Each structure stands twice: as C-alpha cells, then as structure tokens.
Tab-separated table of C-alpha atoms in Angstrom:
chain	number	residue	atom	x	y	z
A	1	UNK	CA	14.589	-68.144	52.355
A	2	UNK	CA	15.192	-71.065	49.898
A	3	UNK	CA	13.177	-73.253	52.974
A	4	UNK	CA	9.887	-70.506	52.527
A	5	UNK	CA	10.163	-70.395	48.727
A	6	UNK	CA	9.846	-74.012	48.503
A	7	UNK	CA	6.829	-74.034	50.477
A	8	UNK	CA	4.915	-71.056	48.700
A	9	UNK	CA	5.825	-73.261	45.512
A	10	UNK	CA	3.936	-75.937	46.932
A	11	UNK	CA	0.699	-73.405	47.668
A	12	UNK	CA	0.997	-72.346	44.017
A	13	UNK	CA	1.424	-76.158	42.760
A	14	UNK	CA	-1.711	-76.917	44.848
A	15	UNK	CA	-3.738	-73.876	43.711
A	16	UNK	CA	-2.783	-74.338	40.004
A	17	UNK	CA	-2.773	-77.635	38.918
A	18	UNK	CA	-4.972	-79.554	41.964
A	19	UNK	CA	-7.782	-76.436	41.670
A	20	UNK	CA	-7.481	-76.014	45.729
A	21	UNK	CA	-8.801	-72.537	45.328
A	22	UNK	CA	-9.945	-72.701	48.770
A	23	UNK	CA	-6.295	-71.523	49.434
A	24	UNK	CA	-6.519	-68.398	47.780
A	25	UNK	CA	-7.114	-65.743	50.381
A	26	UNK	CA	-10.222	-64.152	50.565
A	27	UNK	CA	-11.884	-66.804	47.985
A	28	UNK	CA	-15.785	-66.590	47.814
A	29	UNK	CA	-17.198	-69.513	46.060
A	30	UNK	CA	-20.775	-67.377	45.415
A	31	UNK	CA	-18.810	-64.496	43.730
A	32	UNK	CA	-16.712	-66.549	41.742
A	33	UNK	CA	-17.905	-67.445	38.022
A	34	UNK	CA	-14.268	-69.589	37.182
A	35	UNK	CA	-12.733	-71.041	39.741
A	36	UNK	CA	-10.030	-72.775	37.141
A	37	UNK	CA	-9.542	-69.737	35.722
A	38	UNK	CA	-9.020	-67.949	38.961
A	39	UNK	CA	-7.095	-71.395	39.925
A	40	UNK	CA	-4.859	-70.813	37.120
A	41	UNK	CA	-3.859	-67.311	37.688
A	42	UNK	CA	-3.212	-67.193	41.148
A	43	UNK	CA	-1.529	-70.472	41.491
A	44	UNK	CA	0.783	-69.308	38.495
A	45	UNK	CA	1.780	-66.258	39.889
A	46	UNK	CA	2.122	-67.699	43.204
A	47	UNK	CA	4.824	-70.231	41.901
A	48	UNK	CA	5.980	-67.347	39.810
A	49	UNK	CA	6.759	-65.414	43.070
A	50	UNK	CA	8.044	-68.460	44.898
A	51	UNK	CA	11.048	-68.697	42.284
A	52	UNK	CA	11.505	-65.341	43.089
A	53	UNK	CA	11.819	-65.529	46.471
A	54	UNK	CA	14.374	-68.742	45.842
A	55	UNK	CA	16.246	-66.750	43.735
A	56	UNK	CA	16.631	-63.627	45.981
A	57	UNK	CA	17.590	-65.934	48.758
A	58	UNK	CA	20.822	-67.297	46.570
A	59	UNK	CA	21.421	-63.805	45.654
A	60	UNK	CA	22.005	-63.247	49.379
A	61	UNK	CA	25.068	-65.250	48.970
A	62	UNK	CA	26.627	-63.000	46.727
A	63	UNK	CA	25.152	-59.682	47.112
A	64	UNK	CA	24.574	-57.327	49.998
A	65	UNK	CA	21.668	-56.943	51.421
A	66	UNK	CA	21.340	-53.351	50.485
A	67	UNK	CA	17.968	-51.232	50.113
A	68	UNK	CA	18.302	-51.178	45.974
A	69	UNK	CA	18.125	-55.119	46.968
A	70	UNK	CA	15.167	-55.311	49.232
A	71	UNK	CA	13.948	-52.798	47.053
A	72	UNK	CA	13.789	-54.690	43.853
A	73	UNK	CA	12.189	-57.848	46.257
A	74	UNK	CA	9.807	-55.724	47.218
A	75	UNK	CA	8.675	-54.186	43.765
A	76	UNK	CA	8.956	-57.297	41.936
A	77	UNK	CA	6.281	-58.837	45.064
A	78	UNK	CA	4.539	-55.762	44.795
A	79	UNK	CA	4.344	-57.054	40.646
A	80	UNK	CA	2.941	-59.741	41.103
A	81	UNK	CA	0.097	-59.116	43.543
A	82	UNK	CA	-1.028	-56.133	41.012
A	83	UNK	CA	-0.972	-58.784	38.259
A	84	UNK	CA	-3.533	-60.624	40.283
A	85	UNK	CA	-5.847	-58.405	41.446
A	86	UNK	CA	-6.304	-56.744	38.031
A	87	UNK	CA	-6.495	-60.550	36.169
A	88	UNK	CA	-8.161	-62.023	38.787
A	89	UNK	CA	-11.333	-59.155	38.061
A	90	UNK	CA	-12.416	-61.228	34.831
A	91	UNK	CA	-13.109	-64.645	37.490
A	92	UNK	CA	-15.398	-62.602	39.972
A	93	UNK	CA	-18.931	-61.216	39.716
C-alpha cells in the first residue's frame, strides 16, 4: 500500500502544483472556466487521499484488518471524492 500511496502522491503533486489537469479524469478543457482552480482542488485532495492511503497501509501493521477498518478506508475515500465533485462545480460551466 505504502508503494500505491506514493504514486497517487505523485498524480496529486503533478495535478496541483505542475497544472497537468489533463490527469484529472473526465477533464473537458471546453467546459472548464479554471483549470488552476480545478488544478488546485483535485490535486489537493488527491495528495490528501494519498497520505491516507500511506497511513492505512502502516496501520496494517498494527491493526487487524477488520470491516470497522476497511470501513473507515472506505468512508474517508468516499470523503474525499464528495469533496470534489461538490468543489469542483464552481470550475465547470
């Protein structure tokens, strides 16, 4: 996990701070009115949820990997996509 979380860190370091919005999934440059807006959110959530996914990956060394776990992976992912795609309205047309 620690592997995967370093690499969605990367997307989000690339989305943020180099503006590769072209990353972001589902990205229409013709509906977009702020791409460094949009940039900013999504990278910063995606690095957000990258530390995340680090951290429940060391947690696996001392907890079990019971469903209250996967659970609060889950809702805390589940978080951070809602955070984008009610932010991310204000960047579209």
């Amino acid at each position: 996990m620690l592997a995967t979380a370093a690499v969605i860190v990367y997307f989000g370091y690339r989305i943020r701070y180099r503006g590769d919005v072209r990353l972001v999934a589902g990205y229409d440059p013709d509906d977009v009115v702020d791409d460094e807006g949009l940039a900013a959110l999504v990278g910063g959530v995606t690095i957000a949820l990258g530390v995340v996914h680090g951290l429940y990956g060391l947690g696996l060394l001392y907890f079990p990997p019971t469903l209250a776990f996967w659970s609060g992976y889950f809702l805390v992912f589940l978080g951070g996509i809602a955070v984008v795609r009610v932010r991310g309205r204000r960047y579209t047309t």
